[in-house]
Amino acid sequence: MKTKLPCFIFIFLLFLSAPVFAQYILNGAATKNSCNCYTLTTPVTTQTGSVWNANKISLSQSFDFWFNVFLGCSDRGADGIVFILQPISTSIGTSGEGMGFGGVSPSIGIALDTYQNFNLSDPSYDHISIQANGIINHTSDLAGPVPASSINNDVEDCQWHNLRISWNAVTKTLTAYFDGVQRVQKQIDLVSTIFNNDPNVFWGFTGATGGEVNLQQFCTALDPDFTTNFPSNIACAPASLQFSNQSQSFAPIANYSWRFGNGDSSNLQNPAPVLFTQPGVYDVRLKITGLDGCESDTVKKVTIGSVPNATLQVFDTCFKSEPRLQFTANNFGVNYQWLLNGNVIATTPQPQLNSLPAGAHNLQLLLASQFNCGSPDTASASFLIKPLPEVQIVTTSDCKTYNFQAQQTDNATSINSWRWQLGNGSFSSTQKTVHTYNSYGNYNIQLSAMASNGCASDTNNLSIQIIKPYAFAGNDTVVIINQPFQLNAAGNGSFAWTPATGLSNAFIPNPVGNLLSAQKYFLTVTTLQNCVATDTINIKAFVGPAVYIPTAFTPNADGLNDVLRPVYVGITKLQAFSVYNRYGQMVFTTTDTGKGWDGTINKQQQGSGSYVWYVSAINYLQQPVTLKGTVTIIR
């Protein structure tokens, strides 16, 4: 609806002299708000505003004027407005407690007084009265004062109110109504008693403020309205609606414009019946234009309900999927009730059918019109939630070669096909498959199956890791004959030593050994995927404790006897192994039993000849060992 100030109905029965919708004359603080609405005073002290119709009317004829009035928002505001009939001019009006009416004579005023002036015998409530000849003291009222509203003593309430002024020229009766309720009335021959037998008068509104203020306004009515031949504008499709114009306007209505929301339109005051074939809510708009050019429109909703139609079909589906529901009937304005297996599950246009267990189900729909359109309708549909096949992966491996087998774990389906994704871009469609991986690494195996009922299993996932094996038996070493020693191997699987001679446990990485002679051990490490790595260790056995040092070595980088490295048997701590040249200069020293002299000093090769070595150590008996000897470099 077009936004506009609230308007109330008024009726103009007969226009005399010049039309009443002609130009209005504004005086003082008065301003025009819109085509048919005016402000008399703003919230400013000591203001006077008046609005007069430029043409006189004749009191020889009856009239019935309807207006909207706005009397402000301040309960202590002032001063009020007056509807006035006077023959003098279109420029009169006074300020303050006179409300623009005081002292205007001859005149008739219907005053809406919102301020209590004790000197004028004003009552405490906002009041209405009929007064004559600009006399505003209530001691001379023709009618009233009485409360302006029949339900509220305060009409400065920020609301628009209806003011109706009626003159019956036959019975000589002047009546004022406020919000549809008669408030004051006076039977008086206005023409002879007040206007000196001159029936022609101006009409208008005046308003004023004094020390107190209020926003005071009025509108001449331009109220589009209509009814239909159906209560509350509700019908059942298909429906033919008769629209009856109920618009009322201060000035005659020149044009009507109807838009019915279904594509139809009309410019008639009362259009021909309009057919609505489809259910729905339609916005029906009526715009009226007065002869004064003012326009106003209104929108009302017309509801066309449908006769309930519960046509229904539900399609079978697989477990974990929502069945497809086919419900295409054009239902509007109906109440829904869905029952699944006899239990109510929804009252919405579409039910939720997810998470249903496998098996047979029944869906029922009950429809009833909200607008009493036809009888309720029902529909029922049975459907299946089909079970999914259930599968699992069983596997064995031989290092990089895997044997995959799919096993069905349910007995409710029959599997037609299999699908493997082997994690490296390879696929298989057989229940059993063998696959060799070319590289070590991690692979995600996926298995799914399709049953004869058209349902696919969930995807089974298996992560495998093919780890490259490694084995380290330890560095070659020497031991004391018939003395315990410990091996310390490393690897990433299970361990096996061969032969098991002299070992406490041949299947652990760190067995304890005891030998009477030298021994070579073979170490095998097997991963979970049966990948194998091997290594060896040579163990020499000597009578000890002792330190064995060669008498000569050949540091010529041929890979044979290039380093002078003592063999320590039963030595637990090496305090020093040092080598001196013939000048007594130390050319090498270490406390690490794994290191030896390579025949150089500061990376410079030393010449052939004899060198003195010295050993200081502690054996496993915690005895000191001190040895000295010579060694010859042969080049």
mmCIF file of C-alpha atoms in Angstrom, residues 13-204:
data_model
loop_
_atom_site.group_PDB
_atom_site.id
_atom_site.type_symbol
_atom_site.label_atom_id
_atom_site.label_comp_id
_atom_site.label_asym_id
_atom_site.label_seq_id
_atom_site.Cartn_x
_atom_site.Cartn_y
_atom_site.Cartn_z
ATOM 1 C CA LEU A 13 -23.534 14.871 -0.277
ATOM 2 C CA LEU A 14 -24.041 17.945 -2.392
ATOM 3 C CA PHE A 15 -21.777 20.705 -3.612
ATOM 4 C CA LEU A 16 -23.076 24.205 -4.145
ATOM 5 C CA SER A 17 -21.524 27.283 -5.598
ATOM 6 C CA ALA A 18 -17.948 26.467 -6.667
ATOM 7 C CA PRO A 19 -16.761 22.868 -6.011
ATOM 8 C CA VAL A 20 -15.292 22.262 -2.570
ATOM 9 C CA PHE A 21 -12.252 20.535 -4.089
ATOM 10 C CA ALA A 22 -11.033 23.776 -5.583
ATOM 11 C CA GLN A 23 -7.935 25.638 -4.455
ATOM 12 C CA TYR A 24 -7.283 26.055 -0.728
ATOM 13 C CA ILE A 25 -5.976 29.263 0.793
ATOM 14 C CA LEU A 26 -3.240 28.944 3.428
ATOM 15 C CA ASN A 27 -2.465 31.593 6.034
ATOM 16 C CA GLY A 28 0.094 32.116 8.794
ATOM 17 C CA ALA A 29 2.008 28.985 9.821
ATOM 18 C CA ALA A 30 -0.118 26.672 7.668
ATOM 19 C CA THR A 31 1.681 24.467 5.123
ATOM 20 C CA LYS A 32 0.630 21.840 2.640
ATOM 21 C CA ASN A 33 1.942 18.361 3.478
ATOM 22 C CA SER A 34 0.562 16.438 0.535
ATOM 23 C CA CYS A 35 -2.210 16.664 -1.966
ATOM 24 C CA ASN A 36 -4.946 16.543 0.680
ATOM 25 C CA CYS A 37 -3.176 17.091 4.028
ATOM 26 C CA TYR A 38 -2.153 20.303 5.792
ATOM 27 C CA THR A 39 -0.244 21.449 8.854
ATOM 28 C CA LEU A 40 -1.873 24.258 10.842
ATOM 29 C CA THR A 41 0.798 24.759 13.529
ATOM 30 C CA THR A 42 4.229 23.358 14.244
ATOM 31 C CA PRO A 43 5.650 22.972 17.788
ATOM 32 C CA VAL A 44 6.500 26.679 17.972
ATOM 33 C CA THR A 45 5.027 29.168 20.441
ATOM 34 C CA THR A 46 2.508 31.844 19.419
ATOM 35 C CA GLN A 47 1.591 30.506 15.997
ATOM 36 C CA THR A 48 -1.597 30.837 13.991
ATOM 37 C CA GLY A 49 -2.433 28.830 10.907
ATOM 38 C CA SER A 50 -5.560 28.572 8.832
ATOM 39 C CA VAL A 51 -6.598 26.719 5.695
ATOM 40 C CA TRP A 52 -9.749 27.833 3.839
ATOM 41 C CA ASN A 53 -11.524 26.454 0.854
ATOM 42 C CA ALA A 54 -11.397 29.206 -1.747
ATOM 43 C CA ASN A 55 -15.092 28.851 -2.599
ATOM 44 C CA LYS A 56 -18.142 29.312 -0.494
ATOM 45 C CA ILE A 57 -20.738 26.640 0.117
ATOM 46 C CA SER A 58 -24.461 27.177 0.640
ATOM 47 C CA LEU A 59 -26.036 26.207 3.919
ATOM 48 C CA SER A 60 -29.311 25.844 2.053
ATOM 49 C CA GLN A 61 -28.042 22.417 1.193
ATOM 50 C CA SER A 62 -26.950 19.622 3.541
ATOM 51 C CA PHE A 63 -23.324 18.483 3.773
ATOM 52 C CA ASP A 64 -21.458 15.693 5.461
ATOM 53 C CA PHE A 65 -17.720 16.358 5.718
ATOM 54 C CA TRP A 66 -15.204 13.784 6.910
ATOM 55 C CA PHE A 67 -11.684 14.696 7.972
ATOM 56 C CA ASN A 68 -8.666 13.289 9.719
ATOM 57 C CA VAL A 69 -7.169 15.364 12.505
ATOM 58 C CA PHE A 70 -3.835 15.121 14.292
ATOM 59 C CA LEU A 71 -3.719 17.040 17.559
ATOM 60 C CA GLY A 72 -0.098 16.519 18.564
ATOM 61 C CA CYS A 73 1.927 14.341 20.902
ATOM 62 C CA SER A 74 2.270 16.503 24.009
ATOM 63 C CA ASP A 75 -0.466 16.074 26.617
ATOM 64 C CA ARG A 76 0.261 19.565 27.919
ATOM 65 C CA GLY A 77 0.404 21.004 24.416
ATOM 66 C CA ALA A 78 -1.807 23.765 23.072
ATOM 67 C CA ASP A 79 -4.076 24.993 21.965
ATOM 68 C CA GLY A 80 -6.327 23.085 19.558
ATOM 69 C CA ILE A 81 -8.038 23.444 16.209
ATOM 70 C CA VAL A 82 -11.459 24.637 15.072
ATOM 71 C CA PHE A 83 -13.634 23.799 12.074
ATOM 72 C CA ILE A 84 -15.225 27.134 11.133
ATOM 73 C CA LEU A 85 -18.052 28.341 8.953
ATOM 74 C CA GLN A 86 -17.835 32.120 8.233
ATOM 75 C CA PRO A 87 -18.715 34.488 5.388
ATOM 76 C CA ILE A 88 -15.974 37.061 5.962
ATOM 77 C CA SER A 89 -12.791 36.019 4.105
ATOM 78 C CA THR A 90 -10.170 33.342 3.607
ATOM 79 C CA SER A 91 -7.446 35.096 5.570
ATOM 80 C CA ILE A 92 -8.716 35.390 9.121
ATOM 81 C CA GLY A 93 -7.472 33.666 12.288
ATOM 82 C CA THR A 94 -6.179 34.527 15.760
ATOM 83 C CA SER A 95 -3.441 33.027 17.959
ATOM 84 C CA GLY A 96 -3.281 31.513 21.425
ATOM 85 C CA GLU A 97 -6.308 30.418 23.367
ATOM 86 C CA GLY A 98 -8.632 31.615 20.587
ATOM 87 C CA MET A 99 -7.328 28.810 18.351
ATOM 88 C CA GLY A 100 -7.801 31.118 15.331
ATOM 89 C CA PHE A 101 -11.529 31.322 16.046
ATOM 90 C CA GLY A 102 -11.672 33.868 18.853
ATOM 91 C CA GLY A 103 -13.325 37.126 17.791
ATOM 92 C CA VAL A 104 -14.380 35.935 14.333
ATOM 93 C CA SER A 105 -17.993 37.037 13.852
ATOM 94 C CA PRO A 106 -20.347 36.026 12.430
ATOM 95 C CA SER A 107 -19.188 32.427 12.548
ATOM 96 C CA ILE A 108 -19.862 28.904 13.760
ATOM 97 C CA GLY A 109 -16.947 26.908 15.197
ATOM 98 C CA ILE A 110 -16.661 23.295 16.217
ATOM 99 C CA ALA A 111 -13.644 23.397 18.494
ATOM 100 C CA LEU A 112 -11.269 20.604 19.483
ATOM 101 C CA ASP A 113 -9.708 22.256 22.532
ATOM 102 C CA THR A 114 -6.626 20.501 23.989
ATOM 103 C CA TYR A 115 -5.539 23.018 26.639
ATOM 104 C CA GLN A 116 -7.281 23.966 29.866
ATOM 105 C CA ASN A 117 -7.678 27.727 30.126
ATOM 106 C CA PHE A 118 -9.317 28.334 33.473
ATOM 107 C CA ASN A 119 -10.406 31.843 32.487
ATOM 108 C CA LEU A 120 -12.481 30.305 29.678
ATOM 109 C CA SER A 121 -14.135 27.710 31.928
ATOM 110 C CA ASP A 122 -12.304 24.925 30.106
ATOM 111 C CA PRO A 123 -12.763 21.447 31.589
ATOM 112 C CA SER A 124 -9.678 19.404 32.471
ATOM 113 C CA TYR A 125 -10.124 16.944 29.618
ATOM 114 C CA ASP A 126 -9.562 17.518 25.889
ATOM 115 C CA HIS A 127 -13.011 18.593 24.747
ATOM 116 C CA ILE A 128 -15.268 19.400 21.818
ATOM 117 C CA SER A 129 -17.964 22.066 21.621
ATOM 118 C CA ILE A 130 -20.106 24.094 19.191
ATOM 119 C CA GLN A 131 -19.531 27.831 19.563
ATOM 120 C CA ALA A 132 -20.811 30.917 17.782
ATOM 121 C CA ASN A 133 -19.406 34.275 16.682
ATOM 122 C CA GLY A 134 -15.869 33.757 17.960
ATOM 123 C CA ILE A 135 -16.936 33.505 21.618
ATOM 124 C CA ILE A 136 -14.583 30.929 23.101
ATOM 125 C CA ASN A 137 -15.724 31.102 26.730
ATOM 126 C CA HIS A 138 -17.761 28.008 27.393
ATOM 127 C CA THR A 139 -20.439 29.950 29.200
ATOM 128 C CA SER A 140 -21.955 30.688 25.767
ATOM 129 C CA ASP A 141 -21.545 27.322 23.983
ATOM 130 C CA LEU A 142 -24.311 26.101 21.690
ATOM 131 C CA ALA A 143 -23.364 22.512 22.598
ATOM 132 C CA GLY A 144 -20.778 21.026 24.909
ATOM 133 C CA PRO A 145 -18.160 21.038 26.105
ATOM 134 C CA VAL A 146 -17.847 17.238 26.335
ATOM 135 C CA PRO A 147 -14.792 14.988 26.027
ATOM 136 C CA ALA A 148 -13.654 14.948 22.423
ATOM 137 C CA SER A 149 -13.182 11.179 22.576
ATOM 138 C CA SER A 150 -15.743 8.834 24.032
ATOM 139 C CA ILE A 151 -12.993 6.532 25.330
ATOM 140 C CA ASN A 152 -10.012 8.728 26.190
ATOM 141 C CA ASN A 153 -9.726 12.127 27.844
ATOM 142 C CA ASP A 154 -6.438 12.771 26.024
ATOM 143 C CA VAL A 155 -6.461 13.147 22.226
ATOM 144 C CA GLU A 156 -2.931 14.613 22.004
ATOM 145 C CA ASP A 157 -1.778 11.026 21.609
ATOM 146 C CA CYS A 158 0.309 11.082 18.409
ATOM 147 C CA GLN A 159 -2.576 9.404 16.579
ATOM 148 C CA TRP A 160 -4.811 10.421 13.715
ATOM 149 C CA HIS A 161 -8.510 10.680 14.541
ATOM 150 C CA ASN A 162 -11.663 10.916 12.475
ATOM 151 C CA LEU A 163 -13.686 14.127 12.660
ATOM 152 C CA ARG A 164 -17.048 14.220 10.913
ATOM 153 C CA ILE A 165 -19.088 17.422 10.556
ATOM 154 C CA SER A 166 -22.696 17.036 9.373
ATOM 155 C CA TRP A 167 -25.243 19.744 8.515
ATOM 156 C CA ASN A 168 -28.839 18.786 7.814
ATOM 157 C CA ALA A 169 -30.380 21.740 5.991
ATOM 158 C CA VAL A 170 -33.906 20.323 6.356
ATOM 159 C CA THR A 171 -33.898 19.789 10.119
ATOM 160 C CA LYS A 172 -31.429 22.625 10.709
ATOM 161 C CA THR A 173 -29.187 20.282 12.734
ATOM 162 C CA LEU A 174 -25.403 20.592 13.096
ATOM 163 C CA THR A 175 -23.663 17.436 14.398
ATOM 164 C CA ALA A 176 -20.041 16.573 15.134
ATOM 165 C CA TYR A 177 -18.639 13.034 15.436
ATOM 166 C CA PHE A 178 -15.214 12.036 16.759
ATOM 167 C CA ASP A 179 -13.832 8.602 15.829
ATOM 168 C CA GLY A 180 -17.254 7.544 14.618
ATOM 169 C CA VAL A 181 -19.118 8.530 17.796
ATOM 170 C CA GLN A 182 -21.510 11.485 17.985
ATOM 171 C CA ARG A 183 -20.171 14.006 20.495
ATOM 172 C CA VAL A 184 -22.135 17.294 20.110
ATOM 173 C CA GLN A 185 -25.260 18.367 18.264
ATOM 174 C CA LYS A 186 -27.269 21.570 17.932
ATOM 175 C CA GLN A 187 -30.526 22.230 16.140
ATOM 176 C CA ILE A 188 -30.295 25.834 14.978
ATOM 177 C CA ASP A 189 -31.172 27.829 11.876
ATOM 178 C CA LEU A 190 -27.646 28.936 11.057
ATOM 179 C CA VAL A 191 -28.666 31.058 8.086
ATOM 180 C CA SER A 192 -31.134 33.266 9.917
ATOM 181 C CA THR A 193 -29.703 33.127 13.440
ATOM 182 C CA ILE A 194 -25.975 33.429 12.782
ATOM 183 C CA PHE A 195 -25.389 34.589 9.182
ATOM 184 C CA ASN A 196 -28.036 37.280 8.738
ATOM 185 C CA ASN A 197 -29.977 35.260 6.154
ATOM 186 C CA ASP A 198 -26.893 34.800 3.943
ATOM 187 C CA PRO A 199 -26.477 31.053 3.354
ATOM 188 C CA ASN A 200 -23.105 31.298 1.600
ATOM 189 C CA VAL A 201 -20.083 30.767 3.839
ATOM 190 C CA PHE A 202 -16.423 29.753 3.667
ATOM 191 C CA TRP A 203 -15.360 26.640 5.497
ATOM 192 C CA GLY A 204 -11.920 25.775 6.816
#
